[in-house]
XYZ file of N, CA and C in Angstrom:
387
model
N 29.618 -50.234 -92.347
C 28.165 -50.701 -91.989
C 27.549 -50.310 -94.026
N 27.722 -51.690 -93.733
C 26.637 -51.711 -95.653
C 25.105 -51.162 -95.295
N 24.214 -50.514 -95.187
C 22.870 -50.262 -95.316
C 22.195 -51.044 -95.801
N 21.138 -52.286 -95.384
C 20.574 -52.964 -95.768
C 19.708 -52.893 -96.293
N 19.898 -53.411 -97.506
C 18.185 -53.425 -98.797
C 17.593 -53.488 -99.143
N 16.741 -52.805 -99.358
C 15.109 -52.490 -99.091
C 14.575 -53.936 -99.742
N 14.250 -54.717 -99.285
C 13.103 -55.899 -99.627
C 11.820 -55.860 -99.321
N 10.935 -56.758 -100.204
C 9.570 -56.612 -100.336
C 8.461 -57.898 -99.715
N 9.632 -58.989 -99.670
C 9.667 -60.182 -99.994
C 10.944 -61.242 -99.321
N 10.019 -62.483 -98.230
C 10.803 -62.395 -97.918
C 11.009 -63.220 -98.079
N 11.142 -63.754 -98.711
C 11.673 -65.233 -100.112
C 12.110 -65.058 -101.540
N 12.744 -65.216 -101.704
C 13.238 -64.950 -103.394
C 12.640 -65.885 -104.163
N 11.190 -65.454 -105.258
C 10.412 -65.845 -105.263
C 10.980 -65.954 -107.233
N 11.165 -67.298 -108.047
C 11.647 -67.615 -108.599
C 10.424 -68.076 -109.927
N 10.300 -67.768 -111.182
C 9.540 -67.173 -112.334
C 8.740 -68.329 -113.255
N 8.058 -69.361 -113.054
C 7.239 -70.883 -112.773
C 6.759 -70.362 -115.485
N 7.261 -70.885 -116.045
C 5.909 -71.212 -117.082
C 5.569 -71.911 -117.027
N 4.209 -71.403 -116.900
C 2.273 -72.314 -116.260
C 2.583 -71.954 -117.366
N 2.612 -72.273 -118.659
C 1.891 -72.581 -120.234
C 2.673 -73.282 -120.837
N 3.824 -73.636 -120.620
C 3.872 -74.783 -120.625
C 3.447 -76.148 -120.266
N 3.925 -77.038 -122.092
C 3.551 -78.561 -121.470
C 4.599 -79.318 -121.398
N 5.812 -79.375 -120.224
C 6.410 -79.764 -119.616
C 7.513 -78.800 -118.968
N 6.839 -78.741 -116.833
C 7.874 -78.502 -115.957
C 8.318 -78.992 -115.705
N 9.774 -78.167 -115.707
C 10.818 -78.191 -114.405
C 10.923 -78.410 -113.582
N 11.681 -78.477 -112.363
C 12.178 -77.553 -111.332
C 12.990 -76.986 -111.043
N 13.584 -75.976 -110.982
C 14.679 -75.161 -110.984
C 16.371 -75.967 -111.431
N 17.133 -75.205 -111.512
C 18.022 -76.116 -111.321
C 19.059 -76.354 -110.831
N 19.467 -77.145 -110.369
C 20.527 -77.372 -108.977
C 21.790 -76.698 -108.761
N 20.920 -76.360 -107.025
C 22.362 -75.065 -106.652
C 23.961 -75.951 -107.597
N 24.958 -75.056 -107.787
C 25.918 -75.200 -108.211
C 26.673 -74.098 -107.140
N 27.055 -73.651 -106.691
C 27.439 -73.134 -106.269
C 28.348 -73.913 -104.703
N 29.387 -73.245 -104.473
C 30.803 -73.726 -103.345
C 29.732 -74.117 -102.791
N 30.601 -74.525 -101.346
C 30.001 -75.418 -100.250
C 30.413 -74.086 -99.252
N 30.072 -73.240 -98.467
C 30.331 -73.313 -96.680
C 30.990 -73.986 -96.109
N 32.275 -73.247 -95.838
C 32.935 -73.856 -94.619
C 32.231 -74.017 -93.941
N 33.012 -74.264 -92.166
C 32.693 -74.953 -91.385
C 31.561 -74.053 -90.769
N 32.841 -71.986 -90.027
C 32.180 -71.009 -90.182
C 30.885 -71.081 -90.315
N 30.871 -70.634 -91.808
C 29.964 -70.211 -92.568
C 28.266 -71.406 -91.878
N 28.572 -72.068 -92.500
C 27.606 -73.199 -91.634
C 27.489 -72.911 -90.797
N 28.057 -72.094 -89.438
C 27.509 -72.726 -88.662
C 26.816 -70.684 -87.701
N 27.454 -70.046 -88.169
C 26.909 -69.275 -88.801
C 25.066 -69.000 -89.582
N 25.063 -69.789 -90.597
C 23.742 -69.751 -91.150
C 22.580 -70.549 -89.977
N 23.307 -71.517 -89.369
C 22.559 -72.196 -88.492
C 21.764 -71.749 -87.504
N 23.155 -71.135 -86.930
C 22.425 -69.353 -86.150
C 21.304 -68.531 -85.989
N 21.770 -67.924 -87.033
C 21.054 -67.478 -87.828
C 19.491 -67.533 -87.696
N 19.282 -69.106 -88.005
C 18.307 -69.685 -88.806
C 17.428 -69.970 -87.425
N 18.349 -70.244 -86.757
C 17.328 -70.347 -85.194
C 17.231 -69.466 -84.270
N 17.943 -67.544 -84.494
C 17.348 -66.704 -84.185
C 16.005 -66.494 -84.709
N 15.634 -66.570 -86.287
C 15.137 -65.905 -87.093
C 13.716 -66.842 -87.313
N 13.827 -68.329 -86.453
C 11.976 -69.769 -85.826
C 11.827 -68.523 -84.757
N 12.827 -68.266 -84.030
C 11.994 -68.139 -82.909
C 11.192 -66.756 -82.927
N 11.906 -65.545 -84.089
C 10.725 -64.617 -83.649
C 9.950 -64.538 -84.943
N 10.569 -65.388 -85.568
C 9.315 -66.241 -86.448
C 7.680 -66.431 -85.721
N 8.317 -67.385 -84.884
C 6.876 -67.714 -83.930
C 6.859 -67.136 -83.246
N 7.477 -66.258 -82.365
C 6.926 -65.793 -80.962
C 5.921 -63.687 -82.522
N 6.462 -63.771 -83.328
C 6.425 -62.203 -83.326
C 6.378 -62.340 -85.528
N 6.762 -62.518 -86.186
C 7.038 -62.523 -87.860
C 6.613 -63.523 -87.779
N 5.102 -64.297 -88.245
C 4.574 -65.601 -89.271
C 5.057 -65.738 -90.225
N 5.162 -64.323 -90.635
C 5.531 -64.692 -92.622
C 6.062 -65.085 -92.849
N 7.460 -65.068 -91.890
C 8.827 -65.842 -92.417
C 9.160 -67.091 -92.393
N 8.411 -67.916 -91.707
C 8.108 -68.812 -91.832
C 8.567 -69.842 -92.535
N 8.078 -69.218 -94.029
C 8.016 -70.172 -95.900
C 10.344 -69.696 -95.677
N 9.669 -68.273 -95.881
C 11.260 -68.386 -96.156
C 12.312 -68.899 -95.462
N 12.024 -68.786 -94.082
C 13.133 -69.962 -93.076
C 12.717 -71.016 -93.452
N 11.502 -71.790 -93.957
C 11.646 -73.656 -93.843
C 12.102 -73.611 -95.440
N 12.730 -72.933 -96.026
C 13.294 -73.480 -97.306
C 15.215 -73.123 -96.900
N 15.023 -71.996 -96.780
C 17.326 -72.682 -96.188
C 17.037 -73.387 -95.011
N 16.082 -73.641 -94.035
C 16.834 -74.246 -92.929
C 16.845 -76.277 -93.966
N 16.134 -75.874 -95.168
C 15.842 -76.666 -94.939
C 17.552 -78.288 -95.939
N 18.479 -76.659 -96.171
C 19.617 -77.216 -96.723
C 19.849 -76.494 -95.697
N 20.152 -76.693 -94.866
C 21.401 -75.167 -93.967
C 22.075 -76.704 -92.687
N 22.483 -78.311 -93.396
C 23.411 -79.294 -92.570
C 24.316 -79.376 -94.185
N 24.392 -78.542 -95.336
C 24.989 -78.754 -96.738
C 24.864 -77.486 -97.338
N 25.461 -76.210 -96.659
C 25.114 -74.893 -97.059
C 25.652 -73.983 -97.692
N 25.220 -73.161 -99.426
C 25.907 -72.864 -100.157
C 26.344 -71.304 -100.928
N 27.195 -71.447 -101.274
C 27.010 -69.510 -101.209
C 24.748 -69.130 -101.450
N 24.548 -69.687 -102.942
C 23.401 -69.239 -103.085
C 22.472 -69.318 -102.121
N 22.575 -70.362 -101.401
C 21.471 -70.379 -99.386
C 22.105 -69.256 -98.879
N 23.529 -68.213 -98.991
C 23.646 -67.759 -97.647
C 23.636 -66.835 -98.492
N 23.167 -65.937 -99.434
C 22.711 -64.804 -100.295
C 20.879 -64.783 -100.361
N 20.619 -66.009 -100.235
C 19.326 -66.329 -99.637
C 18.658 -65.576 -98.380
N 19.632 -65.858 -97.386
C 20.014 -65.688 -95.821
C 19.755 -64.455 -96.156
N 20.965 -63.559 -96.437
C 20.929 -62.201 -96.942
C 19.673 -60.992 -96.933
N 18.780 -61.117 -98.134
C 18.060 -61.598 -98.442
C 17.063 -61.205 -97.136
N 16.656 -62.513 -96.380
C 15.565 -61.984 -95.578
C 16.303 -61.520 -94.294
N 17.661 -61.657 -93.577
C 17.507 -60.379 -92.906
C 17.330 -58.709 -93.468
N 18.153 -59.342 -95.209
C 17.334 -57.371 -95.386
C 15.625 -56.768 -95.436
N 15.255 -58.421 -95.008
C 13.835 -58.071 -95.169
C 12.996 -58.317 -94.637
N 13.230 -58.545 -93.289
C 14.167 -58.215 -91.130
C 14.196 -56.712 -91.095
N 15.280 -56.021 -92.130
C 15.800 -54.550 -91.626
C 14.969 -53.953 -92.821
N 13.955 -54.579 -93.691
C 12.726 -53.514 -95.066
C 11.958 -53.033 -93.170
N 11.059 -54.046 -92.818
C 9.916 -54.227 -92.208
C 10.787 -54.573 -90.023
N 10.737 -53.695 -89.832
C 11.677 -53.853 -88.184
C 11.003 -53.331 -87.126
N 9.522 -52.875 -87.333
C 8.146 -53.080 -86.301
C 7.099 -53.664 -86.617
N 6.964 -55.018 -86.438
C 6.436 -55.744 -87.120
C 6.127 -55.676 -85.463
N 3.801 -56.388 -85.648
C 3.371 -56.821 -84.655
C 2.476 -57.124 -85.240
N 2.117 -57.979 -83.615
C 1.423 -59.272 -83.701
C 0.141 -58.228 -82.618
N -0.692 -57.433 -83.429
C -2.100 -57.925 -82.646
C -3.620 -58.354 -82.245
N -4.112 -58.026 -81.422
C -4.703 -59.475 -80.210
C -6.028 -58.256 -80.023
N -7.319 -58.097 -80.597
C -8.810 -57.945 -80.417
C -9.408 -58.584 -80.857
N -11.172 -57.792 -80.363
C -12.264 -58.694 -80.076
C -12.118 -58.165 -81.274
N -13.112 -58.854 -81.880
C -13.751 -59.706 -82.794
C -15.484 -59.909 -83.451
N -15.602 -60.369 -84.603
C -16.961 -60.928 -84.021
C -16.438 -62.594 -84.758
N -15.314 -63.291 -84.180
C -14.886 -65.103 -84.525
C -13.952 -65.459 -86.008
N -14.682 -64.000 -86.125
C -13.382 -64.117 -88.274
C -12.479 -64.760 -88.630
N -12.037 -65.242 -88.835
C -10.177 -66.205 -89.275
C -10.254 -65.357 -90.203
N -8.787 -64.861 -90.116
C -8.567 -64.468 -91.680
C -6.906 -66.323 -91.531
N -6.715 -66.661 -92.653
C -5.608 -67.342 -93.402
C -4.973 -66.282 -94.327
N -4.107 -66.677 -94.054
C -2.282 -67.116 -95.030
C -1.826 -68.321 -95.361
N -1.920 -68.115 -96.800
C -1.263 -69.695 -96.517
C -0.783 -69.388 -98.578
N 0.638 -69.745 -98.362
C 1.324 -70.316 -99.394
C 1.960 -71.228 -100.067
N 1.365 -71.785 -101.411
C 1.586 -73.031 -101.688
C 2.755 -73.244 -102.780
N 3.784 -73.654 -103.133
C 4.647 -73.975 -104.695
C 4.309 -75.911 -104.795
N 4.529 -75.501 -106.223
C 4.490 -76.600 -107.158
C 5.815 -76.441 -107.652
N 7.068 -77.812 -107.359
C 7.786 -78.133 -107.999
C 8.792 -76.956 -107.983
N 9.045 -76.304 -107.313
C 9.382 -74.554 -106.903
C 10.955 -75.345 -106.388
N 11.206 -76.462 -105.751
C 12.318 -77.182 -105.683
C 13.183 -77.557 -105.807
N 14.132 -78.057 -105.121
C 15.154 -78.906 -106.436
C 14.712 -80.453 -105.782
N 14.714 -81.305 -106.898
C 14.857 -82.823 -106.434
C 13.157 -82.908 -106.534
N 11.871 -82.133 -107.084
C 11.618 -82.262 -107.927
C 9.774 -81.678 -106.004
N 10.783 -81.036 -105.327
C 9.526 -80.968 -103.783
C 8.491 -79.677 -104.031
N 7.724 -80.130 -103.682
C 6.404 -78.937 -103.605
C 6.652 -78.387 -101.735
N 6.347 -77.290 -101.984
C 6.522 -76.884 -100.916
C 5.572 -75.911 -100.130
N 4.216 -75.864 -98.160
C 3.279 -75.683 -98.181
C 3.305 -75.248 -96.776
N 3.338 -73.273 -96.933
C 2.958 -73.220 -95.564
C 2.282 -72.210 -95.198
N 1.501 -71.996 -93.577
C 0.744 -70.591 -93.827
C 0.484 -70.774 -92.075
N -0.395 -69.241 -91.780
C -0.895 -69.919 -90.593
C -2.421 -68.983 -90.517
N -2.911 -68.311 -89.028
C -3.688 -68.073 -89.325
C -4.152 -67.475 -88.242
N -4.483 -65.381 -87.865
C -4.087 -64.349 -87.182
C -5.906 -64.462 -86.646
């Protein structure tokens, strides 16, 4: 069995040229579609990771959202993104959510992207602890 590659980010970031006058979305995914077995496997892994993200590690939600949005017609590029996410989970296997008494300070993490997905869609995700 191959050892997982160390990943420190849950999803693959795309660098944008913010200083350009005209910004465009990433190029369309032209990699081949997966067969029915690959499609079913991706859907099962996404379902498992979604449960894990909701109960233990909310930092995965943005990456899961990006992958799950196209799980009805998965491609090889999407399978690579899912492998990246699984490697991230293997890099940080002991995630713990701790609740403790505090002075009612609300900690918020949010992540938003504009023109980061095909067809000029934006994405936003956040959670608070």
